[in-house]
PDB file of C-alpha atoms in Angstrom:
ATOM      1  CA  UNK A   1      19.737  24.289  44.064  1.00 56.00           C
ATOM      2  CA  UNK A   2      19.926  20.799  45.936  1.00 54.00           C
ATOM      3  CA  UNK A   3      18.232  18.033  44.225  1.00 64.00           C
ATOM      4  CA  UNK A   4      17.379  20.709  41.245  1.00 67.00           C
ATOM      5  CA  UNK A   5      18.966  19.704  38.137  1.00 73.00           C
ATOM      6  CA  UNK A   6      19.166  21.232  34.595  1.00 70.00           C
ATOM      7  CA  UNK A   7      19.123  18.964  31.404  1.00 74.00           C
ATOM      8  CA  UNK A   8      20.584  20.130  28.586  1.00 73.00           C
ATOM      9  CA  UNK A   9      19.154  19.382  25.203  1.00 75.00           C
ATOM     10  CA  UNK A  10      15.451  18.365  26.563  1.00 81.00           C
ATOM     11  CA  UNK A  11      13.233  20.288  24.646  1.00 84.00           C
ATOM     12  CA  UNK A  12       9.291  20.702  25.816  1.00 84.00           C
ATOM     13  CA  UNK A  13       8.578  18.359  23.099  1.00 88.00           C
ATOM     14  CA  UNK A  14      10.526  15.814  24.726  1.00 88.00           C
ATOM     15  CA  UNK A  15       9.200  16.585  27.599  1.00 88.00           C
ATOM     16  CA  UNK A  16       5.511  15.974  26.187  1.00 91.00           C
ATOM     17  CA  UNK A  17       6.631  12.342  24.755  1.00 93.00           C
ATOM     18  CA  UNK A  18       8.380  11.678  28.127  1.00 92.00           C
ATOM     19  CA  UNK A  19       4.988  12.570  29.487  1.00 93.00           C
ATOM     20  CA  UNK A  20       3.040  10.161  27.114  1.00 97.00           C
ATOM     21  CA  UNK A  21       5.435   7.538  27.911  1.00 97.00           C
ATOM     22  CA  UNK A  22       5.343   7.452  32.156  1.00 96.00           C
ATOM     23  CA  UNK A  23       1.853   9.036  32.967  1.00 97.00           C
ATOM     24  CA  UNK A  24      -0.032   6.233  31.753  1.00 98.00           C
ATOM     25  CA  UNK A  25       2.600   3.707  33.439  1.00 98.00           C
ATOM     26  CA  UNK A  26       2.055   5.543  36.917  1.00 98.00           C
ATOM     27  CA  UNK A  27      -1.948   5.430  36.053  1.00 98.00           C
ATOM     28  CA  UNK A  28      -1.756   2.074  35.374  1.00 98.00           C
ATOM     29  CA  UNK A  29       0.167   1.378  39.106  1.00 98.00           C
ATOM     30  CA  UNK A  30      -2.737   3.826  40.807  1.00 98.00           C
ATOM     31  CA  UNK A  31      -5.403   1.554  39.177  1.00 98.00           C
ATOM     32  CA  UNK A  32      -3.160  -1.610  40.848  1.00 98.00           C
ATOM     33  CA  UNK A  33      -2.787  -0.156  44.173  1.00 98.00           C
ATOM     34  CA  UNK A  34      -6.433   0.236  44.280  1.00 98.00           C
ATOM     35  CA  UNK A  35      -7.381  -3.066  42.706  1.00 98.00           C
ATOM     36  CA  UNK A  36      -5.140  -4.418  45.221  1.00 98.00           C
ATOM     37  CA  UNK A  37      -7.291  -2.892  48.329  1.00 98.00           C
ATOM     38  CA  UNK A  38     -10.302  -3.517  47.173  1.00 98.00           C
ATOM     39  CA  UNK A  39      -9.751  -6.751  45.445  1.00 98.00           C
ATOM     40  CA  UNK A  40     -11.616 -10.182  46.651  1.00 98.00           C
ATOM     41  CA  UNK A  41     -10.158 -12.586  44.343  1.00 98.00           C
ATOM     42  CA  UNK A  42      -8.868 -15.778  45.484  1.00 98.00           C
ATOM     43  CA  UNK A  43      -5.510 -16.452  47.075  1.00 98.00           C
ATOM     44  CA  UNK A  44      -4.547 -18.342  44.041  1.00 98.00           C
ATOM     45  CA  UNK A  45      -5.025 -15.591  41.642  1.00 98.00           C
ATOM     46  CA  UNK A  46      -3.322 -13.176  44.312  1.00 98.00           C
ATOM     47  CA  UNK A  47      -0.255 -15.500  44.130  1.00 98.00           C
ATOM     48  CA  UNK A  48      -0.238 -15.508  40.602  1.00 98.00           C
ATOM     49  CA  UNK A  49      -0.786 -11.792  40.085  1.00 98.00           C
ATOM     50  CA  UNK A  50       1.676 -10.822  42.482  1.00 98.00           C
ATOM     51  CA  UNK A  51       4.445 -12.993  40.571  1.00 98.00           C
ATOM     52  CA  UNK A  52       3.559 -11.169  37.753  1.00 98.00           C
ATOM     53  CA  UNK A  53       3.628  -7.710  39.500  1.00 98.00           C
ATOM     54  CA  UNK A  54       7.631  -8.736  40.841  1.00 98.00           C
ATOM     55  CA  UNK A  55       8.621  -9.865  37.315  1.00 98.00           C
ATOM     56  CA  UNK A  56       7.513  -6.469  35.762  1.00 98.00           C
ATOM     57  CA  UNK A  57       9.515  -4.407  38.809  1.00 98.00           C
ATOM     58  CA  UNK A  58      12.236  -6.480  37.945  1.00 98.00           C
ATOM     59  CA  UNK A  59      12.346  -5.478  34.449  1.00 98.00           C
ATOM     60  CA  UNK A  60      11.596  -1.707  35.621  1.00 97.00           C
ATOM     61  CA  UNK A  61      14.891  -2.075  37.764  1.00 97.00           C
ATOM     62  CA  UNK A  62      16.805  -3.236  35.194  1.00 97.00           C
ATOM     63  CA  UNK A  63      17.700   0.358  34.219  1.00 97.00           C
ATOM     64  CA  UNK A  64      17.351   2.907  36.910  1.00 95.00           C
ATOM     65  CA  UNK A  65      18.688   6.292  38.612  1.00 91.00           C
ATOM     66  CA  UNK A  66      20.279   6.149  42.109  1.00 91.00           C
ATOM     67  CA  UNK A  67      18.285   7.827  44.540  1.00 90.00           C
ATOM     68  CA  UNK A  68      15.343  10.065  44.045  1.00 89.00           C
ATOM     69  CA  UNK A  69      13.671  11.558  41.056  1.00 88.00           C
ATOM     70  CA  UNK A  70      14.317  15.574  42.111  1.00 83.00           C
ATOM     71  CA  UNK A  71      13.226  18.178  40.068  1.00 84.00           C
ATOM     72  CA  UNK A  72      14.632  18.498  36.419  1.00 84.00           C
ATOM     73  CA  UNK A  73      14.586  21.845  34.226  1.00 79.00           C
ATOM     74  CA  UNK A  74      14.510  21.529  30.657  1.00 79.00           C
ATOM     75  CA  UNK A  75      16.373  23.798  28.380  1.00 73.00           C
ATOM     76  CA  UNK A  76      12.978  25.314  27.567  1.00 73.00           C
ATOM     77  CA  UNK A  77      12.491  26.051  31.132  1.00 74.00           C
ATOM     78  CA  UNK A  78       9.777  23.571  31.654  1.00 79.00           C
ATOM     79  CA  UNK A  79       9.979  21.942  35.687  1.00 83.00           C
ATOM     80  CA  UNK A  80       9.744  18.145  35.768  1.00 87.00           C
ATOM     81  CA  UNK A  81       8.887  17.654  39.831  1.00 90.00           C
ATOM     82  CA  UNK A  82       7.679  14.110  38.233  1.00 93.00           C
ATOM     83  CA  UNK A  83       8.685  12.093  42.180  1.00 94.00           C
ATOM     84  CA  UNK A  84       6.800  14.270  43.937  1.00 95.00           C
ATOM     85  CA  UNK A  85       3.847  12.577  45.876  1.00 96.00           C
ATOM     86  CA  UNK A  86       1.416  15.483  45.630  1.00 97.00           C
ATOM     87  CA  UNK A  87       1.923  16.477  41.787  1.00 96.00           C
ATOM     88  CA  UNK A  88       4.228  13.945  40.644  1.00 96.00           C
ATOM     89  CA  UNK A  89       3.073  12.413  37.196  1.00 95.00           C
ATOM     90  CA  UNK A  90       5.434   9.607  37.754  1.00 96.00           C
ATOM     91  CA  UNK A  91       4.569   8.876  41.100  1.00 98.00           C
ATOM     92  CA  UNK A  92       1.702   6.238  41.758  1.00 98.00           C
ATOM     93  CA  UNK A  93       0.889   7.601  45.138  1.00 97.00           C
ATOM     94  CA  UNK A  94       0.169  11.293  43.996  1.00 98.00           C
ATOM     95  CA  UNK A  95      -3.557  11.604  43.365  1.00 97.00           C
ATOM     96  CA  UNK A  96      -1.720  13.630  41.076  1.00 96.00           C
ATOM     97  CA  UNK A  97      -3.033  16.949  42.051  1.00 97.00           C
ATOM     98  CA  UNK A  98      -3.101  19.636  38.872  1.00 96.00           C
ATOM     99  CA  UNK A  99      -2.296  22.971  39.635  1.00 95.00           C
ATOM    100  CA  UNK A 100      -4.271  25.887  37.901  1.00 96.00           C
ATOM    101  CA  UNK A 101      -2.901  29.173  38.326  1.00 93.00           C
ATOM    102  CA  UNK A 102      -5.846  31.979  38.546  1.00 93.00           C
ATOM    103  CA  UNK A 103      -5.018  35.561  36.924  1.00 91.00           C
ATOM    104  CA  UNK A 104      -5.538  36.933  40.449  1.00 89.00           C
ATOM    105  CA  UNK A 105      -2.196  35.218  41.763  1.00 89.00           C
ATOM    106  CA  UNK A 106      -4.447  32.299  43.573  1.00 94.00           C
ATOM    107  CA  UNK A 107      -3.850  28.541  42.698  1.00 96.00           C
ATOM    108  CA  UNK A 108      -6.729  25.931  43.023  1.00 97.00           C
ATOM    109  CA  UNK A 109      -7.285  22.362  41.812  1.00 98.00           C
ATOM    110  CA  UNK A 110      -9.636  19.743  41.403  1.00 98.00           C
ATOM    111  CA  UNK A 111      -8.916  16.320  42.240  1.00 98.00           C
ATOM    112  CA  UNK A 112      -9.927  12.373  43.470  1.00 98.00           C
ATOM    113  CA  UNK A 113      -9.181  10.487  46.296  1.00 98.00           C
ATOM    114  CA  UNK A 114     -10.480   7.101  46.323  1.00 98.00           C
ATOM    115  CA  UNK A 115      -9.933   3.908  48.794  1.00 98.00           C
ATOM    116  CA  UNK A 116      -5.802   4.665  48.502  1.00 98.00           C
ATOM    117  CA  UNK A 117      -6.042   7.761  50.493  1.00 98.00           C
ATOM    118  CA  UNK A 118      -8.897   6.120  53.539  1.00 98.00           C
ATOM    119  CA  UNK A 119      -8.569   7.009  56.935  1.00 98.00           C
ATOM    120  CA  UNK A 120     -11.951   6.942  58.938  1.00 97.00           C
ATOM    121  CA  UNK A 121     -13.997   4.409  57.077  1.00 98.00           C
ATOM    122  CA  UNK A 122     -15.327   6.656  53.761  1.00 98.00           C
ATOM    123  CA  UNK A 123     -13.235   9.259  54.542  1.00 98.00           C
ATOM    124  CA  UNK A 124     -10.012  11.027  53.194  1.00 98.00           C
ATOM    125  CA  UNK A 125      -6.573  10.479  56.469  1.00 98.00           C
ATOM    126  CA  UNK A 126      -6.257  13.662  57.496  1.00 98.00           C
ATOM    127  CA  UNK A 127      -2.198  13.300  56.940  1.00 98.00           C
ATOM    128  CA  UNK A 128      -3.650  13.343  53.092  1.00 98.00           C
ATOM    129  CA  UNK A 129      -5.494  16.521  53.804  1.00 98.00           C
ATOM    130  CA  UNK A 130      -2.452  18.030  55.021  1.00 98.00           C
ATOM    131  CA  UNK A 131      -0.445  17.509  52.660  1.00 98.00           C
ATOM    132  CA  UNK A 132      -2.402  18.843  49.636  1.00 98.00           C
ATOM    133  CA  UNK A 133      -3.114  21.653  51.542  1.00 98.00           C
ATOM    134  CA  UNK A 134       0.829  22.233  52.050  1.00 97.00           C
ATOM    135  CA  UNK A 135       1.123  21.449  48.493  1.00 97.00           C
ATOM    136  CA  UNK A 136      -1.257  23.865  47.613  1.00 97.00           C
ATOM    137  CA  UNK A 137      -0.385  26.686  49.723  1.00 97.00           C
ATOM    138  CA  UNK A 138       3.678  26.196  48.911  1.00 94.00           C
ATOM    139  CA  UNK A 139       3.028  26.886  45.089  1.00 93.00           C
ATOM    140  CA  UNK A 140       1.047  29.674  45.758  1.00 93.00           C
ATOM    141  CA  UNK A 141       3.766  31.061  47.931  1.00 92.00           C
ATOM    142  CA  UNK A 142       6.719  30.235  45.733  1.00 85.00           C
ATOM    143  CA  UNK A 143       7.672  33.356  43.637  1.00 60.00           C
ATOM    144  CA  UNK A 144       8.251  31.386  40.644  1.00 63.00           C
ATOM    145  CA  UNK A 145       9.735  28.040  39.907  1.00 58.00           C
ATOM    146  CA  UNK A 146      13.549  28.885  40.517  1.00 59.00           C
ATOM    147  CA  UNK A 147      12.784  30.336  44.129  1.00 67.00           C
ATOM    148  CA  UNK A 148      10.617  27.995  46.069  1.00 79.00           C
ATOM    149  CA  UNK A 149       9.630  28.706  49.189  1.00 87.00           C
ATOM    150  CA  UNK A 150       9.474  25.814  51.958  1.00 91.00           C
ATOM    151  CA  UNK A 151       7.093  25.112  54.693  1.00 95.00           C
ATOM    152  CA  UNK A 152       8.225  27.043  57.940  1.00 96.00           C
ATOM    153  CA  UNK A 153       4.759  26.415  59.639  1.00 97.00           C
ATOM    154  CA  UNK A 154       1.379  24.648  58.530  1.00 98.00           C
ATOM    155  CA  UNK A 155      -1.881  25.436  60.729  1.00 98.00           C
ATOM    156  CA  UNK A 156      -4.986  23.151  59.558  1.00 98.00           C
ATOM    157  CA  UNK A 157      -8.602  23.268  61.167  1.00 98.00           C
ATOM    158  CA  UNK A 158     -10.206  20.069  60.372  1.00 98.00           C
ATOM    159  CA  UNK A 159     -14.068  21.502  60.595  1.00 98.00           C
ATOM    160  CA  UNK A 160     -15.324  17.900  59.566  1.00 98.00           C
ATOM    161  CA  UNK A 161     -14.176  14.578  57.847  1.00 98.00           C
ATOM    162  CA  UNK A 162     -13.552  15.013  54.261  1.00 98.00           C
ATOM    163  CA  UNK A 163     -15.160  12.156  52.084  1.00 98.00           C
ATOM    164  CA  UNK A 164     -13.608  10.204  49.539  1.00 98.00           C
ATOM    165  CA  UNK A 165     -14.179  11.188  46.197  1.00 98.00           C
ATOM    166  CA  UNK A 166     -14.025  14.235  44.203  1.00 98.00           C
ATOM    167  CA  UNK A 167     -12.395  17.464  45.722  1.00 98.00           C
ATOM    168  CA  UNK A 168     -11.391  20.534  45.234  1.00 98.00           C
ATOM    169  CA  UNK A 169      -8.369  22.970  46.776  1.00 98.00           C
ATOM    170  CA  UNK A 170      -7.310  26.482  46.936  1.00 98.00           C
ATOM    171  CA  UNK A 171      -4.832  28.859  48.150  1.00 97.00           C
ATOM    172  CA  UNK A 172      -3.825  32.363  48.152  1.00 96.00           C
ATOM    173  CA  UNK A 173      -0.931  34.906  49.434  1.00 95.00           C
ATOM    174  CA  UNK A 174      -2.434  36.941  52.254  1.00 95.00           C
ATOM    175  CA  UNK A 175       1.036  38.879  52.606  1.00 94.00           C
ATOM    176  CA  UNK A 176       4.854  38.805  52.364  1.00 92.00           C
ATOM    177  CA  UNK A 177       7.490  40.159  54.838  1.00 92.00           C
ATOM    178  CA  UNK A 178      10.965  39.887  53.174  1.00 88.00           C
ATOM    179  CA  UNK A 179      11.852  35.751  52.694  1.00 90.00           C
ATOM    180  CA  UNK A 180       8.614  34.850  54.015  1.00 93.00           C
ATOM    181  CA  UNK A 181       5.242  34.649  52.393  1.00 94.00           C
ATOM    182  CA  UNK A 182       2.308  33.951  54.421  1.00 96.00           C
ATOM    183  CA  UNK A 183      -0.983  32.012  52.703  1.00 97.00           C
ATOM    184  CA  UNK A 184      -4.074  30.468  53.150  1.00 98.00           C
ATOM    185  CA  UNK A 185      -6.323  28.166  51.878  1.00 98.00           C
ATOM    186  CA  UNK A 186      -8.917  25.447  52.001  1.00 98.00           C
ATOM    187  CA  UNK A 187      -9.658  21.837  50.569  1.00 98.00           C
ATOM    188  CA  UNK A 188     -13.781  21.358  50.018  1.00 98.00           C
ATOM    189  CA  UNK A 189     -16.502  19.020  48.870  1.00 98.00           C
ATOM    190  CA  UNK A 190     -19.657  19.660  47.061  1.00 97.00           C
ATOM    191  CA  UNK A 191     -20.967  20.500  50.173  1.00 97.00           C
ATOM    192  CA  UNK A 192     -18.610  23.472  51.126  1.00 98.00           C
ATOM    193  CA  UNK A 193     -15.104  23.395  53.235  1.00 98.00           C
ATOM    194  CA  UNK A 194     -13.722  20.688  54.852  1.00 98.00           C
ATOM    195  CA  UNK A 195     -10.287  21.874  55.992  1.00 98.00           C
ATOM    196  CA  UNK A 196      -8.515  25.442  56.504  1.00 98.00           C
ATOM    197  CA  UNK A 197      -5.036  26.001  56.727  1.00 98.00           C
ATOM    198  CA  UNK A 198      -2.806  28.882  57.068  1.00 98.00           C
ATOM    199  CA  UNK A 199       0.836  28.550  56.653  1.00 97.00           C
ATOM    200  CA  UNK A 200       4.630  30.650  56.417  1.00 97.00           C
ATOM    201  CA  UNK A 201       6.538  29.913  53.580  1.00 96.00           C
ATOM    202  CA  UNK A 202      10.642  30.909  53.949  1.00 94.00           C
ATOM    203  CA  UNK A 203      12.801  31.685  50.795  1.00 89.00           C
ATOM    204  CA  UNK A 204      15.703  28.995  51.479  1.00 85.00           C
ATOM    205  CA  UNK A 205      19.132  30.210  51.758  1.00 81.00           C
ATOM    206  CA  UNK A 206      20.071  28.830  48.444  1.00 73.00           C
ATOM    207  CA  UNK A 207      17.617  31.062  46.794  1.00 70.00           C
ATOM    208  CA  UNK A 208      18.355  34.386  48.183  1.00 71.00           C
ATOM    209  CA  UNK A 209      21.003  35.699  46.361  1.00 67.00           C
TER     210      UNK A 209
END
């Protein structure tokens, strides 16, 4: 599986300890991103903060992997897509989405999008809405964590602008046909649905054995 790595000897307890280390760091960087957009401190303060950020970045870069994080699997079968821009707990640009699987096979997530995701004033960038829908539908289309289905087509209808703030997304399979799964879903706010999507998701060749 390209980009998928099995990590020997890493247990669920180890994963939880790693979560407790890296998730708060990503939270802090998310707050920094938001602050860098909305702050109105003076130029001297910006320069001082920048120097601190550059120092912190150098400390983190002192030991790092080559290339992207990929998806890692543990000895207990835990899946760690921690660099993912939609759900990655180590990726500060991810909201992150927390996916909940329903007994009927659907998936849903409640999340918050603030200033870093703004497109039209006060509203979410349409590309971010598309990413959320792509991920939600792709999540429900995957038969299991070892057999993901990748986006073949994704059609989105933007019913109205999605406001920044607390949002909800959900998706479900509508039918399957061999290596293809057809899924639909939507993003909504407190007033109702803002965007709907339909997609076709395809099992990659390496997962068809």
